[in-house]
Coordinates of C-alpha atoms in Angstrom, one line a residue:
M1 CA -19.2 -23.0 19.4
A2 CA -19.6 -20.0 17.2
I3 CA -17.9 -17.7 19.8
F4 CA -15.0 -20.2 20.1
K5 CA -14.6 -20.3 16.3
F6 CA -14.5 -16.4 16.3
L7 CA -12.0 -16.3 19.1
F8 CA -9.8 -19.1 17.7
Y9 CA -9.4 -17.7 14.2
S10 CA -9.3 -14.1 15.2
I11 CA -6.5 -14.7 17.8
L12 CA -4.6 -16.5 15.0
G13 CA -5.1 -13.5 12.8
I14 CA -3.9 -11.1 15.5
I15 CA -0.8 -13.2 16.0
A16 CA -0.1 -13.4 12.3
F17 CA -0.6 -9.7 11.5
L18 CA -0.7 -7.6 14.5
A19 CA 1.5 -9.1 17.3
P20 CA 5.3 -8.4 17.1
V21 CA 7.3 -11.6 17.5
T22 CA 11.1 -11.8 18.0
I23 CA 12.8 -14.5 15.9
G24 CA 16.6 -14.7 15.6
G25 CA 16.9 -11.4 17.4
E26 CA 14.7 -9.6 14.9
S27 CA 11.3 -8.2 16.0
S28 CA 8.5 -8.2 13.4
I29 CA 5.0 -9.5 12.9
L30 CA 4.7 -13.2 12.1
M31 CA 3.7 -12.6 8.5
G32 CA 6.9 -10.5 8.2
H33 CA 9.0 -13.4 9.5
I34 CA 7.3 -15.8 7.1
K35 CA 8.0 -13.4 4.2
S36 CA 11.7 -13.0 5.1
I37 CA 12.2 -16.8 5.5
V38 CA 10.6 -17.5 2.1
I39 CA 12.4 -14.7 0.3
D40 CA 15.8 -15.6 1.9
G41 CA 15.5 -19.3 1.1
Y42 CA 13.6 -19.4 -2.1
S43 CA 14.3 -16.1 -4.0
E44 CA 15.3 -17.9 -7.2
S45 CA 12.3 -20.1 -7.1
I46 CA 10.1 -17.0 -6.7
K47 CA 11.7 -15.4 -9.8
Y48 CA 10.9 -18.6 -11.8
L49 CA 7.4 -18.4 -10.6
I50 CA 7.2 -14.8 -11.8
V51 CA 8.6 -16.0 -15.2
F52 CA 5.8 -18.6 -15.3
V53 CA 3.1 -16.0 -14.3
S54 CA 4.5 -13.6 -16.9
I55 CA 4.2 -16.1 -19.7
V56 CA 0.8 -17.2 -18.7
T57 CA -0.4 -13.6 -18.5
I58 CA 1.0 -12.8 -22.0
I59 CA -0.7 -15.9 -23.5
G60 CA -4.0 -15.4 -21.6
T61 CA -4.2 -11.7 -22.3
V62 CA -3.5 -12.2 -26.0
I63 CA -6.1 -15.0 -26.3
G64 CA -8.5 -12.8 -24.3
K65 CA -8.1 -10.0 -26.8
V66 CA -8.9 -12.4 -29.7
K67 CA -11.8 -14.2 -28.0
K68 CA -13.2 -11.1 -26.3
Q69 CA -15.0 -13.2 -23.7
F70 CA -14.4 -16.5 -21.8
K71 CA -17.2 -18.8 -20.6
N72 CA -15.3 -19.6 -17.5
P73 CA -15.8 -16.7 -14.9
I74 CA -12.3 -17.1 -13.5
L75 CA -10.6 -16.9 -16.9
Q76 CA -12.9 -13.9 -17.6
E77 CA -11.6 -12.1 -14.5
L78 CA -8.0 -13.0 -15.1
F79 CA -7.6 -12.3 -18.8
I80 CA -10.3 -9.9 -20.0
C81 CA -9.3 -6.2 -19.6
G82 CA -9.4 -2.9 -21.3
P83 CA -6.9 -1.9 -24.1
I84 CA -4.8 0.4 -21.9
N85 CA -4.7 -2.1 -19.0
G86 CA -3.8 -4.8 -21.5
I87 CA -0.9 -2.9 -23.0
V88 CA 0.4 -2.1 -19.4
R89 CA 0.0 -5.7 -18.4
L90 CA 1.9 -7.1 -21.4
G91 CA 4.5 -4.4 -21.0
G92 CA 5.1 -5.3 -17.4
C93 CA 5.5 -9.0 -18.2
L94 CA 8.0 -8.2 -21.0
F95 CA 9.9 -5.9 -18.8
F96 CA 10.4 -8.6 -16.2
L97 CA 11.4 -11.2 -18.8
M98 CA 13.9 -8.8 -20.2
V99 CA 15.5 -8.2 -16.8
H100 CA 15.4 -11.9 -15.9
F101 CA 17.1 -13.1 -19.1
N102 CA 19.2 -9.9 -19.4
I103 CA 18.0 -9.0 -22.8
G104 CA 16.9 -5.5 -23.8
P105 CA 17.7 -1.8 -23.4
K106 CA 20.1 -0.7 -20.6
A107 CA 17.5 1.7 -19.2
I108 CA 15.2 -1.3 -18.4
L109 CA 18.0 -3.6 -17.2
D110 CA 19.6 -1.0 -14.9
P111 CA 19.8 -2.2 -11.3
N112 CA 18.2 1.1 -10.2
T113 CA 15.2 0.7 -12.5
G114 CA 13.9 -2.6 -13.9
G115 CA 16.6 -4.5 -12.1
M116 CA 15.4 -3.2 -8.7
M117 CA 11.7 -3.8 -9.6
A118 CA 12.3 -7.4 -10.9
N119 CA 15.0 -8.5 -8.4
D120 CA 14.0 -6.8 -5.2
L121 CA 10.4 -5.5 -5.2
L122 CA 8.4 -8.1 -7.2
P123 CA 9.7 -11.2 -5.3
S124 CA 8.8 -9.4 -2.0
L125 CA 5.3 -8.5 -3.3
M126 CA 4.7 -12.0 -4.6
V127 CA 5.3 -13.5 -1.2
T128 CA 3.5 -10.6 0.6
F129 CA 0.4 -11.1 -1.6
C130 CA 0.4 -14.9 -1.3
V131 CA 0.9 -15.1 2.5
G132 CA -1.2 -12.0 3.2
V133 CA -4.2 -13.0 1.1
I134 CA -4.2 -16.6 2.4
L135 CA -3.9 -15.5 6.0
M136 CA -6.1 -12.3 5.7
P137 CA -9.4 -14.1 6.2
L138 CA -8.3 -14.8 9.8
L139 CA -8.8 -11.0 10.3
T140 CA -11.7 -10.4 8.0
S141 CA -13.9 -13.4 7.6
F142 CA -14.4 -14.8 11.1
G143 CA -16.0 -11.9 12.9
L144 CA -13.1 -9.7 14.0
V145 CA -14.0 -6.9 11.6
E146 CA -17.6 -6.8 12.9
F147 CA -16.4 -7.1 16.6
V148 CA -13.9 -4.2 16.3
G149 CA -16.4 -2.3 14.0
V150 CA -19.1 -2.2 16.6
L151 CA -16.8 -1.1 19.4
I152 CA -14.9 1.7 17.6
A153 CA -17.6 2.8 15.0
P154 CA -18.6 6.1 16.7
F155 CA -14.9 7.2 16.9
M156 CA -14.1 6.3 13.3
R157 CA -17.3 7.9 12.1
K158 CA -16.7 11.1 14.0
V159 CA -13.0 11.6 13.2
F160 CA -12.6 10.0 9.8
K161 CA -16.2 9.7 8.4
V162 CA -15.7 6.0 7.8
P163 CA -17.1 2.8 9.4
G164 CA -15.4 1.2 12.4
Y165 CA -14.3 -1.7 10.3
A166 CA -11.6 0.5 8.9
A167 CA -9.7 0.2 12.2
V168 CA -8.6 -3.3 11.1
D169 CA -7.2 -2.0 7.8
A170 CA -5.3 0.7 9.6
I171 CA -3.8 -1.6 12.2
A172 CA -2.8 -4.2 9.5
S173 CA -1.0 -1.4 7.6
F174 CA 0.6 0.1 10.7
L175 CA 2.2 -3.1 12.0
G176 CA 2.4 -4.9 8.7
D177 CA 2.5 -3.4 5.2
G178 CA 0.7 -0.6 3.4
T179 CA 0.0 -2.9 0.4
I180 CA -1.9 -5.3 2.6
G181 CA -3.9 -2.5 4.0
I182 CA -5.0 -1.5 0.5
V183 CA -5.8 -5.1 -0.5
V184 CA -7.9 -5.5 2.6
T185 CA -9.7 -2.2 1.9
D186 CA -10.4 -3.3 -1.7
Q187 CA -11.7 -6.7 -0.5
Q188 CA -13.9 -5.1 2.1
Y189 CA -15.2 -2.6 -0.4
Q190 CA -16.2 -5.5 -2.7
K191 CA -18.0 -7.2 0.1
G192 CA -20.1 -4.1 0.9
Y193 CA -18.4 -2.8 4.1
Y194 CA -17.6 0.5 2.5
T195 CA -18.9 2.9 -0.1
Q196 CA -16.6 3.9 -2.9
R197 CA -15.9 7.2 -1.2
E198 CA -15.1 5.5 2.2
A199 CA -12.9 3.0 0.5
V200 CA -10.9 5.9 -1.1
V201 CA -10.5 7.7 2.2
I202 CA -9.4 4.5 3.9
A203 CA -7.0 3.4 1.2
T204 CA -5.3 6.8 0.8
S205 CA -5.2 7.7 4.5
F206 CA -4.7 4.5 6.5
S207 CA -2.3 2.4 4.4
I208 CA 0.8 3.8 6.1
V209 CA 4.0 2.0 5.4
G210 CA 4.8 -0.6 8.1
I211 CA 6.8 0.3 11.2
S212 CA 9.5 -2.2 10.4
F213 CA 10.5 -0.6 7.1
A214 CA 10.3 2.9 8.7
A215 CA 13.0 1.7 11.1
V216 CA 15.2 0.7 8.2
V217 CA 14.9 4.1 6.5
A218 CA 15.4 5.9 9.9
D219 CA 18.6 4.0 10.3
F220 CA 19.7 4.8 6.8
L221 CA 19.1 8.6 7.4
K222 CA 20.9 8.4 10.8
F223 CA 17.8 8.8 12.9
S224 CA 17.8 5.5 14.8
S225 CA 18.4 7.3 18.1
I226 CA 15.2 9.3 17.7
F227 CA 13.1 6.6 15.9
I228 CA 10.1 7.1 18.2
I229 CA 10.0 10.8 17.2
F230 CA 10.6 9.9 13.5
Y231 CA 7.7 7.5 13.3
S232 CA 5.5 9.6 15.5
T233 CA 5.9 12.5 13.1
I234 CA 4.8 10.2 10.2
A235 CA 1.8 9.0 12.3
I236 CA 0.7 12.5 13.3
S237 CA 1.0 13.9 9.8
T238 CA -0.9 10.8 8.4
V239 CA -3.7 11.3 10.9
V240 CA -4.0 15.0 10.1
A241 CA -4.2 14.2 6.4
G242 CA -6.8 11.5 7.0
V243 CA -9.0 13.9 9.0
I244 CA -8.7 16.6 6.2
I245 CA -9.2 14.2 3.2
A246 CA -12.2 12.7 4.8
R247 CA -13.9 16.1 4.8
L248 CA -13.0 17.0 1.2
P249 CA -15.7 16.8 -1.6
L250 CA -14.0 14.0 -3.6
K251 CA -16.9 14.3 -6.1
K252 CA -15.7 11.6 -8.5
F253 CA -16.0 8.9 -5.8
K254 CA -19.6 8.3 -4.9
D255 CA -21.3 7.3 -1.6
E256 CA -22.4 4.1 -3.3
Y257 CA -21.6 0.4 -2.6
Y258 CA -19.9 -2.0 -5.0
V259 CA -22.6 -4.6 -4.3
T260 CA -26.2 -4.4 -3.3
G261 CA -26.9 -5.1 0.3
K262 CA -24.4 -3.2 2.3
V263 CA -23.1 -4.5 5.7
E264 CA -25.1 -2.6 8.3
E265 CA -23.3 -0.8 11.1
K266 CA -24.9 0.5 14.3
D267 CA -23.3 3.4 16.3
I268 CA -23.9 1.5 19.5
V269 CA -20.9 0.7 21.7
S270 CA -21.9 -2.6 23.2
F271 CA -19.5 -5.5 23.9
S272 CA -22.3 -8.1 23.9
L273 CA -23.6 -6.8 20.5
A274 CA -20.1 -6.9 19.1
L275 CA -19.7 -10.5 20.3
R276 CA -23.0 -11.6 18.9
K277 CA -22.3 -10.0 15.5
A278 CA -18.8 -11.6 15.4
A279 CA -20.2 -15.1 16.4
A280 CA -22.9 -14.9 13.7
V281 CA -20.3 -14.2 11.0
A282 CA -18.0 -16.9 12.2
E283 CA -20.8 -19.4 12.3
K284 CA -21.6 -18.8 8.6
T285 CA -18.0 -18.9 7.4
K286 CA -16.8 -22.2 5.8
E287 CA -13.0 -22.7 6.0
L288 CA -12.7 -24.7 2.7
E289 CA -14.7 -22.0 0.8
I290 CA -12.4 -19.3 2.3
M291 CA -9.3 -21.2 1.3
I292 CA -10.4 -21.8 -2.3
D293 CA -11.5 -18.1 -2.6
S294 CA -8.1 -17.0 -1.2
V295 CA -6.2 -19.1 -3.8
K296 CA -8.3 -17.5 -6.6
K297 CA -7.6 -14.0 -5.2
V298 CA -3.8 -14.8 -5.2
A299 CA -4.0 -15.8 -8.8
V300 CA -5.9 -12.6 -9.7
L301 CA -3.3 -10.5 -7.8
Y302 CA -0.4 -12.2 -9.6
I303 CA -1.9 -11.7 -13.1
T304 CA -3.6 -8.4 -12.8
F305 CA -1.5 -6.5 -10.2
I306 CA 2.1 -7.7 -10.5
P307 CA 2.7 -6.9 -14.3
V308 CA 1.1 -3.4 -13.8
I309 CA 3.3 -2.7 -10.8
M310 CA 6.4 -3.8 -12.8
F311 CA 5.5 -1.6 -15.8
M312 CA 4.6 1.5 -14.0
G313 CA 7.3 1.2 -11.4
T314 CA 10.0 0.6 -14.0
T315 CA 8.8 3.5 -16.2
G316 CA 8.7 5.9 -13.2
L317 CA 12.2 4.9 -12.1
I318 CA 13.6 5.3 -15.7
V319 CA 12.2 8.8 -15.7
A320 CA 13.8 9.5 -12.4
E321 CA 17.1 7.9 -13.2
Y322 CA 17.6 9.0 -16.9
T323 CA 15.9 12.4 -17.1
N324 CA 15.9 15.6 -15.2
I325 CA 12.1 15.9 -15.3
F326 CA 11.8 15.8 -11.5
G327 CA 14.5 18.4 -11.2
I328 CA 12.8 20.7 -13.6
I329 CA 9.3 20.3 -12.2
S330 CA 10.6 20.9 -8.7
M331 CA 12.5 24.1 -9.4
P332 CA 9.6 26.4 -8.2
L333 CA 10.0 24.7 -4.8
I334 CA 13.6 25.9 -4.3
P335 CA 12.8 29.5 -3.4
I336 CA 9.9 28.4 -1.1
L337 CA 12.3 26.1 0.8
E338 CA 14.9 28.9 1.0
L339 CA 12.2 31.1 2.6
L340 CA 11.6 28.4 5.1
G341 CA 15.2 28.6 6.3
F342 CA 17.1 26.1 4.2
S343 CA 20.3 27.1 2.4
K344 CA 20.2 27.1 -1.4
S345 CA 22.3 24.0 -1.8
V346 CA 20.1 22.1 0.7
A347 CA 16.9 23.4 -0.9
T348 CA 18.2 22.3 -4.4
S349 CA 18.6 18.7 -3.0
M350 CA 15.3 18.8 -1.2
A351 CA 13.1 20.0 -4.0
P352 CA 13.4 17.0 -6.3
S353 CA 13.3 14.7 -3.3
M354 CA 9.8 16.0 -2.5
I355 CA 8.3 14.9 -5.7
V356 CA 10.5 11.9 -6.8
G357 CA 8.7 9.8 -4.2
F358 CA 5.8 9.5 -6.6
S359 CA 7.9 7.0 -8.6
D360 CA 9.2 5.1 -5.6
M361 CA 9.2 5.9 -1.9
Y362 CA 12.9 4.8 -1.5
L363 CA 14.1 7.4 -3.9
P364 CA 13.7 10.5 -1.7
S365 CA 15.9 9.0 1.0
L366 CA 18.5 8.0 -1.5
L367 CA 18.7 11.6 -2.9
I368 CA 18.8 13.3 0.5
E369 CA 21.0 10.8 2.4
S370 CA 24.3 12.7 1.8
V371 CA 22.9 16.2 2.8
K372 CA 24.4 17.4 6.1
S373 CA 21.3 19.1 7.3
D374 CA 19.5 16.9 9.9
M375 CA 16.4 18.9 9.4
A376 CA 16.3 18.4 5.7
R377 CA 16.9 14.7 6.0
F378 CA 14.2 14.5 8.7
V379 CA 11.6 16.4 6.7
I380 CA 12.2 14.4 3.4
G381 CA 12.5 11.0 5.2
T382 CA 9.2 11.4 7.1
L383 CA 7.5 13.1 4.1
S384 CA 8.3 10.2 1.8
F385 CA 6.2 8.0 4.2
A386 CA 3.4 10.5 4.7
Q387 CA 3.0 11.0 0.9
L388 CA 1.9 7.3 0.8
I389 CA 1.1 7.1 -2.9
F390 CA 4.0 5.9 -5.2
L391 CA 3.9 4.2 -8.6
S392 CA 6.1 1.3 -7.9
E393 CA 3.7 -0.1 -5.3
T394 CA 0.8 1.5 -3.5
G395 CA -0.2 3.8 -6.4
M396 CA -0.5 1.0 -8.9
I397 CA -2.2 -1.4 -6.4
L398 CA -4.8 1.3 -6.1
V399 CA -5.1 1.7 -9.8
A400 CA -5.5 -2.1 -10.3
S401 CA -8.1 -2.3 -7.5
K402 CA -11.9 -2.3 -7.9
I403 CA -12.2 1.0 -6.1
G404 CA -12.1 3.1 -9.3
F405 CA -8.7 4.8 -9.1
T406 CA -6.9 6.0 -12.3
F407 CA -3.2 7.0 -12.7
W408 CA -4.3 10.7 -12.5
D409 CA -6.2 10.0 -9.3
A410 CA -3.0 8.6 -7.8
L411 CA -1.1 11.7 -8.9
K412 CA -3.7 14.0 -7.4
F413 CA -3.7 12.3 -4.1
F414 CA 0.1 12.3 -4.0
I415 CA 0.1 16.1 -4.5
L416 CA -2.8 16.5 -2.0
R417 CA -1.1 14.5 0.7
T418 CA 2.2 16.4 0.1
I419 CA 0.4 19.8 0.4
I420 CA -1.3 18.7 3.7
T421 CA 1.5 16.8 5.4
F422 CA 4.5 19.0 4.6
P423 CA 3.5 21.9 6.9
V424 CA 2.8 19.4 9.7
I425 CA 6.2 17.8 9.3
Y426 CA 8.0 21.1 8.8
G427 CA 6.4 22.4 12.0
I428 CA 7.5 19.4 14.0
A429 CA 11.0 19.7 12.6
R430 CA 11.2 23.4 13.6
I431 CA 10.2 22.4 17.2
L432 CA 12.9 19.7 17.2
L433 CA 15.4 22.2 15.8
S434 CA 14.6 24.7 18.6
M435 CA 15.1 21.9 21.1
G436 CA 18.5 21.0 19.7
I437 CA 17.4 17.6 18.6
L438 CA 18.0 18.4 15.0
Q439 CA 20.5 20.7 13.3
N440 CA 19.9 22.6 10.1

């Protein structure tokens, strides 16, 4: 019975997160279809939900600051936070309410800054978090993690210095969404599957943006005809970055577990052992408890993640849209790009595109889209994915997680990933140029 339970829920999880399904001529994972249906049919209702969450967050956080402590552990987790986090949380709620009611400074209401965050990104994240967190236990709580972990542990340990369980996080990100990959990693870290250092490596190396969005960007940059090459370049550079980052000191992040009693992993590739471990976990798991816990996690994400993402994303986009800071910072990159064979005009467009992705991963493609050089568009388009860390989404989800990330950590990993992945991507682009696939 335990084996049947493991198989039943795990297959449902695979179908929901990992199996491409074609509906209405569009191929995506089932969770992606659910998200699209909800957003298309109930976008206004979702915005009203965010208004409600924003008001509750403001009231709860202010009361929390006055009371200092709640007796109820759920209220304690939701509304007690540090001073900086509290300011950012309240700021994010106010930003959203300003945009929703069209009251406030133009810089915040601008469709390219707060408008984009409030009207496009936040509703999508609300649905992604809700559907993802409620369905995620199908992948993580009924034995699939243990099953895959036993079978692939030696490979993951040897190549990436992390447990085999990380394979599920990576696949969920690859076919689904990088934000879900980070949320899974954070939850697995809190359960004792990873040390803090392992969680950092997994979250910053495996949470690649989903293949469906990559297809949209490839089409926007006129690379649909070579999409396999486009996405393969992202995947190769991401793997290289993962291998290198896994071997760096990362002294701030300790080889320590979030909870006492880590989940043991044996480097023995055995199908029968994998099946036994999976069945044992499935047998202990109670569906009602999992559902209640998932609803609590959704509430925590809505109140602790969403406002932070709104504040930091809007602030970053305002800086990108209304100042020339990124242009000034990127000036030293122009002569380097010229040495690599790009013309001065192309290099001038590429330089800010290489760093503006820290605000939002859409921005580099928007800045480079009109450049005639195929090679420049290819390099920036793939690099914006490989950089992985951006404030409007993944960066702030990492900061809001229990893993121990700060804003400065997010910036450091963005720079680190840029330094590692750019040479890989540029090398591939040069090969494609020599083959006549790209033009410079």
